[in-house]
Amino acid sequence: MDIYLSVNNREQVICLPVLPAEFTISKPQKNETFETVTQGELKLIGLPGLKGITINSFFPVRDYPFLRDRNYKGFEYVYIIDKWIEAKYPIRLIITETPINMVCCVDDFSYTIKKDGDLYYTLVLSQFMLVNTV
């Protein structure tokens, strides 16, 4: 399995060098609850909300045998993601060996520099709906 992030129809692509131990996809449902006089609470099933995913891993500053990609090191990944955020690019997330292939926006990107120099990060993405202009 590999995790890819790309922008502008694969104009720039990064493969996350270290796979997270796990990741969770959230799929919220926009249901509504109403209080009635005679029947108490009623639940109306709403439309699906935007999917989300949080990825926790690290960007290494040195070579490790388990790396999935060796194109960049440490802060180079941070610079690329920061550049995408500042440019307000939607990001395509593809996780191979899964059906996950979605356009996202970055909700949060934070990182911590550990004493060995590796950058431990949290990347929070949410689904971005491309609007059709007819």
PDB file of C-alpha atoms in Angstrom:
ATOM      1  CA  MET A   1       0.000   0.000   0.000  1.00  0.00           C
ATOM      2  CA  ASP A   2       1.148   3.531  -0.770  1.00  0.00           C
ATOM      3  CA  ILE A   3      -0.380   6.937  -0.051  1.00  0.00           C
ATOM      4  CA  TYR A   4      -0.109   9.580  -2.757  1.00  0.00           C
ATOM      5  CA  LEU A   5      -0.938  13.271  -2.638  1.00  0.00           C
ATOM      6  CA  SER A   6      -1.036  15.289  -5.845  1.00  0.00           C
ATOM      7  CA  VAL A   7      -2.210  18.616  -7.246  1.00  0.00           C
ATOM      8  CA  ASN A   8      -3.224  19.967 -10.659  1.00  0.00           C
ATOM      9  CA  ASN A   9      -3.863  16.618 -12.359  1.00  0.00           C
ATOM     10  CA  ARG A  10      -0.591  15.092 -11.142  1.00  0.00           C
ATOM     11  CA  GLU A  11       1.505  18.169 -11.941  1.00  0.00           C
ATOM     12  CA  GLN A  12       3.253  17.503  -8.632  1.00  0.00           C
ATOM     13  CA  VAL A  13       2.989  14.195  -6.768  1.00  0.00           C
ATOM     14  CA  ILE A  14       4.376  13.041  -3.442  1.00  0.00           C
ATOM     15  CA  CYS A  15       4.276   9.560  -2.007  1.00  0.00           C
ATOM     16  CA  LEU A  16       4.245   9.566   1.785  1.00  0.00           C
ATOM     17  CA  PRO A  17       7.568   7.984   2.777  1.00  0.00           C
ATOM     18  CA  VAL A  18       6.322   6.281   5.940  1.00  0.00           C
ATOM     19  CA  LEU A  19       2.912   4.633   6.097  1.00  0.00           C
ATOM     20  CA  PRO A  20       0.840   5.422   9.182  1.00  0.00           C
ATOM     21  CA  ALA A  21       0.081   2.507  11.483  1.00  0.00           C
ATOM     22  CA  GLU A  22      -3.602   3.183  10.789  1.00  0.00           C
ATOM     23  CA  PHE A  23      -5.928   5.818   9.441  1.00  0.00           C
ATOM     24  CA  THR A  24      -9.619   6.410   9.902  1.00  0.00           C
ATOM     25  CA  ILE A  25     -12.032   7.686   7.286  1.00  0.00           C
ATOM     26  CA  SER A  26     -15.004   9.563   8.727  1.00  0.00           C
ATOM     27  CA  LYS A  27     -18.257   9.600   6.764  1.00  0.00           C
ATOM     28  CA  PRO A  28     -20.670  11.908   8.603  1.00  0.00           C
ATOM     29  CA  GLN A  29     -24.395  11.869   7.998  1.00  0.00           C
ATOM     30  CA  LYS A  30     -26.332  15.156   8.208  1.00  0.00           C
ATOM     31  CA  ASN A  31     -29.411  13.848  10.005  1.00  0.00           C
ATOM     32  CA  GLU A  32     -31.743  16.200  11.848  1.00  0.00           C
ATOM     33  CA  THR A  33     -33.740  15.674  15.028  1.00  0.00           C
ATOM     34  CA  PHE A  34     -36.998  17.516  15.656  1.00  0.00           C
ATOM     35  CA  GLU A  35     -39.073  17.733  18.821  1.00  0.00           C
ATOM     36  CA  THR A  36     -42.806  17.248  18.301  1.00  0.00           C
ATOM     37  CA  VAL A  37     -45.663  17.887  20.683  1.00  0.00           C
ATOM     38  CA  THR A  38     -47.323  14.494  20.246  1.00  0.00           C
ATOM     39  CA  GLN A  39     -44.559  12.047  19.269  1.00  0.00           C
ATOM     40  CA  GLY A  40     -41.483  13.351  21.070  1.00  0.00           C
ATOM     41  CA  GLU A  41     -38.322  13.312  19.002  1.00  0.00           C
ATOM     42  CA  LEU A  42     -38.331  12.491  15.303  1.00  0.00           C
ATOM     43  CA  LYS A  43     -35.211  11.832  13.273  1.00  0.00           C
ATOM     44  CA  LEU A  44     -35.025  12.790   9.596  1.00  0.00           C
ATOM     45  CA  ILE A  45     -32.329  11.135   7.542  1.00  0.00           C
ATOM     46  CA  GLY A  46     -30.282  13.803   5.807  1.00  0.00           C
ATOM     47  CA  LEU A  47     -27.681  13.900   3.103  1.00  0.00           C
ATOM     48  CA  PRO A  48     -24.185  12.522   3.602  1.00  0.00           C
ATOM     49  CA  GLY A  49     -21.594  14.989   4.873  1.00  0.00           C
ATOM     50  CA  LEU A  50     -18.059  15.395   3.568  1.00  0.00           C
ATOM     51  CA  LYS A  51     -15.667  12.523   4.226  1.00  0.00           C
ATOM     52  CA  GLY A  52     -12.552  13.178   6.246  1.00  0.00           C
ATOM     53  CA  ILE A  53      -9.253  11.472   7.008  1.00  0.00           C
ATOM     54  CA  THR A  54      -6.458  12.120   9.507  1.00  0.00           C
ATOM     55  CA  ILE A  55      -2.962  10.849   8.758  1.00  0.00           C
ATOM     56  CA  ASN A  56      -0.304  10.678  11.488  1.00  0.00           C
ATOM     57  CA  SER A  57       3.218   9.662  10.513  1.00  0.00           C
ATOM     58  CA  PHE A  58       6.642  11.222  10.056  1.00  0.00           C
ATOM     59  CA  PHE A  59       8.885  12.705   7.387  1.00  0.00           C
ATOM     60  CA  PRO A  60      12.380  11.281   7.866  1.00  0.00           C
ATOM     61  CA  VAL A  61      15.543  13.347   7.580  1.00  0.00           C
ATOM     62  CA  ARG A  62      17.707  10.279   6.926  1.00  0.00           C
ATOM     63  CA  ASP A  63      17.344   7.097   4.919  1.00  0.00           C
ATOM     64  CA  TYR A  64      15.583   4.170   6.567  1.00  0.00           C
ATOM     65  CA  PRO A  65      15.184   0.726   4.967  1.00  0.00           C
ATOM     66  CA  PHE A  66      11.377   0.820   5.314  1.00  0.00           C
ATOM     67  CA  LEU A  67      10.787   4.061   3.350  1.00  0.00           C
ATOM     68  CA  ARG A  68       8.159   3.904   0.601  1.00  0.00           C
ATOM     69  CA  ASP A  69       9.666   6.886  -1.231  1.00  0.00           C
ATOM     70  CA  ARG A  70      13.076   8.549  -1.207  1.00  0.00           C
ATOM     71  CA  ASN A  71      12.480  11.561  -3.461  1.00  0.00           C
ATOM     72  CA  TYR A  72      12.423  14.088  -0.616  1.00  0.00           C
ATOM     73  CA  LYS A  73      13.658  14.389   2.951  1.00  0.00           C
ATOM     74  CA  GLY A  74      12.196  15.998   6.063  1.00  0.00           C
ATOM     75  CA  PHE A  75      11.357  19.633   5.506  1.00  0.00           C
ATOM     76  CA  GLU A  76      11.066  19.223   1.728  1.00  0.00           C
ATOM     77  CA  TYR A  77       7.718  17.478   2.315  1.00  0.00           C
ATOM     78  CA  VAL A  78       6.631  20.289   4.633  1.00  0.00           C
ATOM     79  CA  TYR A  79       7.570  22.937   2.049  1.00  0.00           C
ATOM     80  CA  ILE A  80       5.583  21.153  -0.666  1.00  0.00           C
ATOM     81  CA  ILE A  81       2.453  20.748   1.461  1.00  0.00           C
ATOM     82  CA  ASP A  82       2.732  24.330   2.749  1.00  0.00           C
ATOM     83  CA  LYS A  83       3.033  25.574  -0.839  1.00  0.00           C
ATOM     84  CA  TRP A  84      -0.143  23.666  -1.800  1.00  0.00           C
ATOM     85  CA  ILE A  85      -2.000  25.086   1.205  1.00  0.00           C
ATOM     86  CA  GLU A  86      -0.921  28.671   0.451  1.00  0.00           C
ATOM     87  CA  ALA A  87      -1.900  28.273  -3.215  1.00  0.00           C
ATOM     88  CA  LYS A  88      -5.314  26.936  -2.096  1.00  0.00           C
ATOM     89  CA  TYR A  89      -4.958  23.876  -4.304  1.00  0.00           C
ATOM     90  CA  PRO A  90      -7.354  20.972  -3.864  1.00  0.00           C
ATOM     91  CA  ILE A  91      -5.297  17.847  -3.236  1.00  0.00           C
ATOM     92  CA  ARG A  92      -6.001  14.408  -4.648  1.00  0.00           C
ATOM     93  CA  LEU A  93      -5.514  11.619  -2.110  1.00  0.00           C
ATOM     94  CA  ILE A  94      -4.980   8.110  -3.446  1.00  0.00           C
ATOM     95  CA  ILE A  95      -4.373   5.135  -1.179  1.00  0.00           C
ATOM     96  CA  THR A  96      -3.386   2.155  -3.282  1.00  0.00           C
ATOM     97  CA  GLU A  97      -4.919  -1.260  -2.572  1.00  0.00           C
ATOM     98  CA  THR A  98      -8.045   0.548  -1.304  1.00  0.00           C
ATOM     99  CA  PRO A  99     -10.932   2.285  -3.090  1.00  0.00           C
ATOM    100  CA  ILE A 100      -9.785   5.650  -1.661  1.00  0.00           C
ATOM    101  CA  ASN A 101      -9.286   8.215  -4.417  1.00  0.00           C
ATOM    102  CA  MET A 102     -10.738  11.585  -3.452  1.00  0.00           C
ATOM    103  CA  VAL A 103     -10.190  15.282  -3.896  1.00  0.00           C
ATOM    104  CA  CYS A 104      -9.508  16.959  -0.545  1.00  0.00           C
ATOM    105  CA  CYS A 105      -8.604  20.205   1.098  1.00  0.00           C
ATOM    106  CA  VAL A 106      -6.256  20.544   4.050  1.00  0.00           C
ATOM    107  CA  ASP A 107      -8.082  21.359   7.282  1.00  0.00           C
ATOM    108  CA  ASP A 108      -4.975  21.178   9.457  1.00  0.00           C
ATOM    109  CA  PHE A 109      -1.295  20.407   9.000  1.00  0.00           C
ATOM    110  CA  SER A 110       0.931  20.371  12.061  1.00  0.00           C
ATOM    111  CA  TYR A 111       4.332  18.865  12.749  1.00  0.00           C
ATOM    112  CA  THR A 112       6.810  18.383  15.561  1.00  0.00           C
ATOM    113  CA  ILE A 113      10.565  18.105  15.211  1.00  0.00           C
ATOM    114  CA  LYS A 114      11.908  15.247  17.327  1.00  0.00           C
ATOM    115  CA  LYS A 115      15.443  15.188  18.723  1.00  0.00           C
ATOM    116  CA  ASP A 116      16.585  12.832  15.936  1.00  0.00           C
ATOM    117  CA  GLY A 117      15.486  15.490  13.418  1.00  0.00           C
ATOM    118  CA  ASP A 118      12.539  13.552  11.992  1.00  0.00           C
ATOM    119  CA  LEU A 119       9.331  15.543  11.533  1.00  0.00           C
ATOM    120  CA  TYR A 120       6.264  13.901  13.064  1.00  0.00           C
ATOM    121  CA  TYR A 121       3.122  15.283  11.482  1.00  0.00           C
ATOM    122  CA  THR A 122      -0.656  15.231  11.541  1.00  0.00           C
ATOM    123  CA  LEU A 123      -2.431  15.926   8.265  1.00  0.00           C
ATOM    124  CA  VAL A 124      -6.200  16.423   8.451  1.00  0.00           C
ATOM    125  CA  LEU A 125      -7.979  16.304   5.100  1.00  0.00           C
ATOM    126  CA  SER A 126     -11.637  16.654   4.197  1.00  0.00           C
ATOM    127  CA  GLN A 127     -13.430  15.895   0.975  1.00  0.00           C
ATOM    128  CA  PHE A 128     -13.575  18.734  -1.529  1.00  0.00           C
ATOM    129  CA  MET A 129     -16.502  18.672  -3.923  1.00  0.00           C
ATOM    130  CA  LEU A 130     -15.637  19.918  -7.390  1.00  0.00           C
ATOM    131  CA  VAL A 131     -18.442  22.145  -8.650  1.00  0.00           C
ATOM    132  CA  ASN A 132     -19.742  21.503 -12.154  1.00  0.00           C
ATOM    133  CA  THR A 133     -20.288  24.682 -14.102  1.00  0.00           C
ATOM    134  CA  VAL A 134     -22.887  24.070 -16.758  1.00  0.00           C
TER     135      VAL A 134
END
